[in-house]
Each structure stands twice: as C-alpha cells, then as structure tokens.
Short mmCIF file of C-alpha atoms in Angstrom, two decimals:
data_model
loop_
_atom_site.label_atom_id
_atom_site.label_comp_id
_atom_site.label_asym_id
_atom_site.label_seq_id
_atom_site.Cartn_x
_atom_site.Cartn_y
_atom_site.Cartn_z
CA UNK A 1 -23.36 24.91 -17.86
CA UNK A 2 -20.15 25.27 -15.64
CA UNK A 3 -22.34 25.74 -12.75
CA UNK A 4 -24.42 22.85 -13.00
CA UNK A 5 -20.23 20.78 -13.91
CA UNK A 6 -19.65 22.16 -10.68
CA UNK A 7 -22.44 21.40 -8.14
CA UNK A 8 -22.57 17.67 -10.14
CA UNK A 9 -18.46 17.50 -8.95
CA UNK A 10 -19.34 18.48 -5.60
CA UNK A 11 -22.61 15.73 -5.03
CA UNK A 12 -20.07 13.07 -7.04
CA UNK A 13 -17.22 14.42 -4.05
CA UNK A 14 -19.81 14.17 -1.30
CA UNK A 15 -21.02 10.69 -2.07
CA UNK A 16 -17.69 9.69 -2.06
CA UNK A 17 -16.71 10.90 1.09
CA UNK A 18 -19.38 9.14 2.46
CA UNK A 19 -18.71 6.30 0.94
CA UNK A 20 -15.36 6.27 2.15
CA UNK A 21 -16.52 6.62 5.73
CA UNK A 22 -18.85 4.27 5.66
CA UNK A 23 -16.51 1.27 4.23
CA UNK A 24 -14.06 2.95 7.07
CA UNK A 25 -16.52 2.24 9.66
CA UNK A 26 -17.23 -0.67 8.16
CA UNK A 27 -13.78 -2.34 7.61
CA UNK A 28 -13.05 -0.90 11.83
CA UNK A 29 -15.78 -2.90 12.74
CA UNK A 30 -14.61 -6.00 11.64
CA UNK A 31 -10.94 -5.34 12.66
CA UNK A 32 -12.50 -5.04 15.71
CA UNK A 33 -13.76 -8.42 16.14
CA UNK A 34 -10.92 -10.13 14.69
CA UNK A 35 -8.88 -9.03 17.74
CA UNK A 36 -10.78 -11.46 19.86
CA UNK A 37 -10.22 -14.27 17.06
CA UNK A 38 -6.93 -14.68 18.36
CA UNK A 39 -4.56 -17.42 18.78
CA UNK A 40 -1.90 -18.73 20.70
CA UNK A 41 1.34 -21.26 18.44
CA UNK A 42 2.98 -23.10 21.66
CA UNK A 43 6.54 -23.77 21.12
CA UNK A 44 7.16 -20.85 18.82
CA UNK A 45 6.33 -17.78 20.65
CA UNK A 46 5.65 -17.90 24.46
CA UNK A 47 1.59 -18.01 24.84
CA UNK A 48 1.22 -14.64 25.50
CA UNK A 49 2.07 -13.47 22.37
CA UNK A 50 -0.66 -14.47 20.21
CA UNK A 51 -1.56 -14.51 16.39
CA UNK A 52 -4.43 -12.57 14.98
CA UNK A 53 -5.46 -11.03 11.98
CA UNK A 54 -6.67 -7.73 12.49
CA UNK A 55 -4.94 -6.03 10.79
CA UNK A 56 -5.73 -7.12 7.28
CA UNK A 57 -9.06 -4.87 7.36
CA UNK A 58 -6.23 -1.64 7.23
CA UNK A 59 -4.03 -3.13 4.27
CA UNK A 60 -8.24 -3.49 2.79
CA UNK A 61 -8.92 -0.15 3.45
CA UNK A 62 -5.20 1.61 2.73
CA UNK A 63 -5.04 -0.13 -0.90
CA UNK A 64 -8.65 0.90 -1.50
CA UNK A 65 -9.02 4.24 0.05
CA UNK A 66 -5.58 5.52 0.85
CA UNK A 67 -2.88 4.64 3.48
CA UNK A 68 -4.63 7.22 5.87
CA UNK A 69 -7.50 5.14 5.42
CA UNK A 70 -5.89 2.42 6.84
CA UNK A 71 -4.45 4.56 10.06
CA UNK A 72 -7.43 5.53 10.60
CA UNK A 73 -9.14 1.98 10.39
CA UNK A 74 -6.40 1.23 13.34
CA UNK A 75 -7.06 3.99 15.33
CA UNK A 76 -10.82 3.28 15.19
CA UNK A 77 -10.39 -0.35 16.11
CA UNK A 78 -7.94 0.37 18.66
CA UNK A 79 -10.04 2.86 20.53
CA UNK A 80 -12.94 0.58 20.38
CA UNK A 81 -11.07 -1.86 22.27
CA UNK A 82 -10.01 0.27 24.60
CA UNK A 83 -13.22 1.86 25.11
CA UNK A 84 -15.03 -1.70 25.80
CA UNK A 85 -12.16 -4.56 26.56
CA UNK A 86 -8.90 -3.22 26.98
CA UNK A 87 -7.05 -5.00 29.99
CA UNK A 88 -3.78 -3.26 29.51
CA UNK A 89 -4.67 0.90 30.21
CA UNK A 90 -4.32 1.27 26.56
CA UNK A 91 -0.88 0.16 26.22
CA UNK A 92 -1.59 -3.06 23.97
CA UNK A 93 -3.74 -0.70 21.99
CA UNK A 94 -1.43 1.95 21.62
CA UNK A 95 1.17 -0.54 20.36
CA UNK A 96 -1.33 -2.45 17.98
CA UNK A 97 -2.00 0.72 16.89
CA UNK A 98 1.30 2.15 15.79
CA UNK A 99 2.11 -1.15 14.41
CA UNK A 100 -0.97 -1.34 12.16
CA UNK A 101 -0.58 2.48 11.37
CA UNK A 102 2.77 1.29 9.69
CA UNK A 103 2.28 -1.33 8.08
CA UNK A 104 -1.19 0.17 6.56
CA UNK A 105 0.46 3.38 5.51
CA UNK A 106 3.35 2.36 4.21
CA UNK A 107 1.57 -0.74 1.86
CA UNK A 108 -0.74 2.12 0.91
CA UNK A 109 1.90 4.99 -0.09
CA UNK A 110 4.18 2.68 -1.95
CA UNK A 111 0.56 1.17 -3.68
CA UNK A 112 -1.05 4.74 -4.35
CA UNK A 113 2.32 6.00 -6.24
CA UNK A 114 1.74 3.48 -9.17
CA UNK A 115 -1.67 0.76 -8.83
CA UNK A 116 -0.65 -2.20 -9.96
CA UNK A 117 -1.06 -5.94 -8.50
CA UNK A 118 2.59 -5.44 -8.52
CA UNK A 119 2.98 -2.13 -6.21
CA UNK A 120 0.11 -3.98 -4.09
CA UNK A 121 2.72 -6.88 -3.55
CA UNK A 122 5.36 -4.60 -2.80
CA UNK A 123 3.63 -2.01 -0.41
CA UNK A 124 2.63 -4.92 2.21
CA UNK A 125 5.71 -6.28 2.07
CA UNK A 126 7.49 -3.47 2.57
CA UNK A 127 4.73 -2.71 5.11
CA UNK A 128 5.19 -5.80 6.93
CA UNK A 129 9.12 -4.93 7.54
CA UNK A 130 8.52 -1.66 8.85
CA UNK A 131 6.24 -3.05 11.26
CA UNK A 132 8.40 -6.27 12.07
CA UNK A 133 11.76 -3.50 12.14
CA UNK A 134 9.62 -0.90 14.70
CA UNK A 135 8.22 -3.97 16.77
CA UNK A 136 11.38 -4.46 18.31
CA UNK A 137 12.22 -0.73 20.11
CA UNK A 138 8.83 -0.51 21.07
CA UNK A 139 8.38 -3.64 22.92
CA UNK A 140 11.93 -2.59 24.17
CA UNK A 141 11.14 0.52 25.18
CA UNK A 142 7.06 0.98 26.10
CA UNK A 143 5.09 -2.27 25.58
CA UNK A 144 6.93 -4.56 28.15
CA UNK A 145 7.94 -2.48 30.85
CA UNK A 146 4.53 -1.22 30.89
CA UNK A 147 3.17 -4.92 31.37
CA UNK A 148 5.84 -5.62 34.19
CA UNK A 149 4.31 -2.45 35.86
CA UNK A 150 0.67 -3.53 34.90
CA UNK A 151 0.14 -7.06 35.84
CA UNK A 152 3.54 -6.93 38.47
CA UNK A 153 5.77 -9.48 36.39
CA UNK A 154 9.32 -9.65 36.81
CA UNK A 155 11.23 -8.93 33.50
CA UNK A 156 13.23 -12.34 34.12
CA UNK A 157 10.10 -14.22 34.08
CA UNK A 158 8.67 -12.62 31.13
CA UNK A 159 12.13 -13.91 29.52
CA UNK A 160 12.24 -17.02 30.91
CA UNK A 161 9.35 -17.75 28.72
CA UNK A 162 11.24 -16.96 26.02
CA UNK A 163 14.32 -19.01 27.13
CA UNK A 164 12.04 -22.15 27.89
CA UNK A 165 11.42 -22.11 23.88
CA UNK A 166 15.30 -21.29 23.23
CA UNK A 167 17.30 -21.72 26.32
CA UNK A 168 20.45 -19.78 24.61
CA UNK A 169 18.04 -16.73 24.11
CA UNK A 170 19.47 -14.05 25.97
CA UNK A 171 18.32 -10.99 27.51
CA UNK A 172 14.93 -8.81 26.33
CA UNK A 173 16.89 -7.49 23.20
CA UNK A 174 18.13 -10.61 21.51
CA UNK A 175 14.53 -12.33 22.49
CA UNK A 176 13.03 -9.63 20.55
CA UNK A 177 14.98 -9.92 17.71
CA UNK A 178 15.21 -13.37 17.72
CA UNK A 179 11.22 -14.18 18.48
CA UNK A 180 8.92 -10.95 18.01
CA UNK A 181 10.69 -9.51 14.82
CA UNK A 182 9.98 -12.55 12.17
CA UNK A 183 7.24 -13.10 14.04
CA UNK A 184 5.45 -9.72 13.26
CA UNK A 185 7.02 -10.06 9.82
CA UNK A 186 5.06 -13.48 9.32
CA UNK A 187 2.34 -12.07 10.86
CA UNK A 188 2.05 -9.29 8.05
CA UNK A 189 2.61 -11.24 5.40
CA UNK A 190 0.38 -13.78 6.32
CA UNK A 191 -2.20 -10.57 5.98
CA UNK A 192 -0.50 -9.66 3.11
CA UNK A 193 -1.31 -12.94 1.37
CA UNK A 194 -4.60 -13.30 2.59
CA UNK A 195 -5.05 -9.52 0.98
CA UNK A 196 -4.39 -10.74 -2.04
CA UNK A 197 -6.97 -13.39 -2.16
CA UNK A 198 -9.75 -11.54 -0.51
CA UNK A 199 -9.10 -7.81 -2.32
CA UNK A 200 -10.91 -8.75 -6.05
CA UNK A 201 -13.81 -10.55 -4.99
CA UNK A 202 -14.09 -7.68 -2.27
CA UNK A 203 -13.47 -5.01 -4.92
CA UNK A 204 -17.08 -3.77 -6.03
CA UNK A 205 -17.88 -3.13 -1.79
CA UNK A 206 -14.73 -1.33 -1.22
CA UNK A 207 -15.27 1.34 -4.18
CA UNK A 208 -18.91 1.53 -4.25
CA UNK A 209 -19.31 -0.39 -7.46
CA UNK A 210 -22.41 -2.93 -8.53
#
C-alpha cells in the first residue's frame, strides 16, 4: 500500500512538473511577442523609450507557479530575443531581463507567503517599486553608456531629448529619476492591473484545471 502512495506521489509530481514547464514555455512565448507590441507616448518620455507589456506573462506565471517561475519566464523571453532580434548585443535584454526578474520575483515571494487577492495586490506593487527603484542605477550605470557606445550617440543628445520634454531636467541622474523611475513604476502597475483582470478567467490554464 505505501508503495503504490508512493509511485502515485511521484506520477502526480511528474505531471506537474511538466505542467509547469509547459505553461512556462507557454507564458515565454507570448512575452515574447508582446515585446514587438510596443509603443511609443510623445511628450512624456522621449520616443525611444517605449511602453510594452511584456512583462505581465512573468507576474502570470510567478503568482501561479512561483516567483522563479516568473525569472525564468524573463530569461526565456529575453534570450529569445536576443537569439532572433536583438539590436543592442544583448544589453536591452539583459536590462529587460533584470527588471522583469524583479518585479516577477518579488510579486511572487510576497504572494507565495500568504495567497490571497490581497498578497496578489501587494506583491506587484511592491514588485513594480523594486523595479521602478533598480531602473534608475542601471540605466545609470550599464544600459545607457552601453547605447552611446553601440549606436555612437553623444550622452548630451540622449539628454537633450529628455530636456526638449522638460527643459529644467538636468543631467542623466535627475532625468532618470525624474522620467524613467515613475515611468517603470506605471509601467508595472499598469501590468499589475491588467493581472488582476486577466488572472481568474486564466486560472483553470495556468494550474492544469478543467
């Protein structure tokens, strides 16, 4: 009898593993083609900064699989991209990476410690100010002196596009701050909402249920 309680945990174990995987896959696939679905919003960020929603496929999959489930959904996506359409020598991925490893892991610890539409809430929120909080060093730091190397910019032109939205705006920091910060913030929360709508109705795919 404990044998046969045994081998039935490990088939119920397996299938679920593969069921994980395959809504992984699944869920990376899509993320995927929502980075194309992008868009710029003239006179609030300058046009190279533009909005998509890619990464609501991770919050998805780190509320209904785990928040390594949703890293994993953005490292998938990312190396996709990079693999087939990256114009950046993986710097744009790397940083769309990191930022949806954040804000996926973070929604999807502080969701996994206590389910509740609640927790759900909370995590992406939470989520999306870690990732609005980390966009600013590493834009500083990696993701645009990279592109002034890359595509041969000056730094004072990248800011001048900045400045021509908010000619007090001063140097890369304060732009940053001022511009790419609440911008990522809206950005998750506007995933965050849409989350929220979308995660019932998706419910029965995500966890295997008819």
């Amino acid at each position: 009898m404990q044998a046969n309680s045994e081998a039935k945990a490990v088939r119920t174990g397996g299938r679920d593993q593969v069921r994980k995987l395959t809504v992984t896959a699944m869920l990376s696939a899509v993320a995927f083609v929502l980075m194309f679905l992008d868009f710029p919003i003239p006179m609030i960020m300058p046009s190279f900064v533009k909005m998509d929603f890619s990464d609501l496929p991770e919050l998805l999959g780190a509320f209904a699989l785990g928040p390594m489930y949703g890293v994993l959904i953005s490292l998938i996506k990312n190396l996709i991209h990079l693999l087939l359409a990256s114009s950046t020598n993986g710097v744009g991925e790397l940083c769309n990476f990191l930022f949806g490893a954040v804000f996926a892991w973070v929604a999807g610890f502080v969701y996994q410690r206590n389910k509740s539409r609640r927790t759900a809430v909370l995590g992406a929120v939470l989520g999306a100010v870690a990732m609005a909080i980390i966009s600013v060093p590493l834009n500083y730091f990696l993701t645009y002196p990279a592109y002034v190397v890359i595509y041969g910019m000056p730094l004072e032109t990248i800011i001048g596009m900045y400045q021509a939205i908010l000619p007090s705006a001063g140097g890369l920091l304060e732009c940053l701050v001022i511009f790419n910060m609440p911008w990522t913030l809206a950005k998750g929360l506007l995933d965050a909402a849409l989350c929220m709508l979308i995660y019932k109705p998706l419910s029965p795919i995500l966890h295997g249920r008819r």
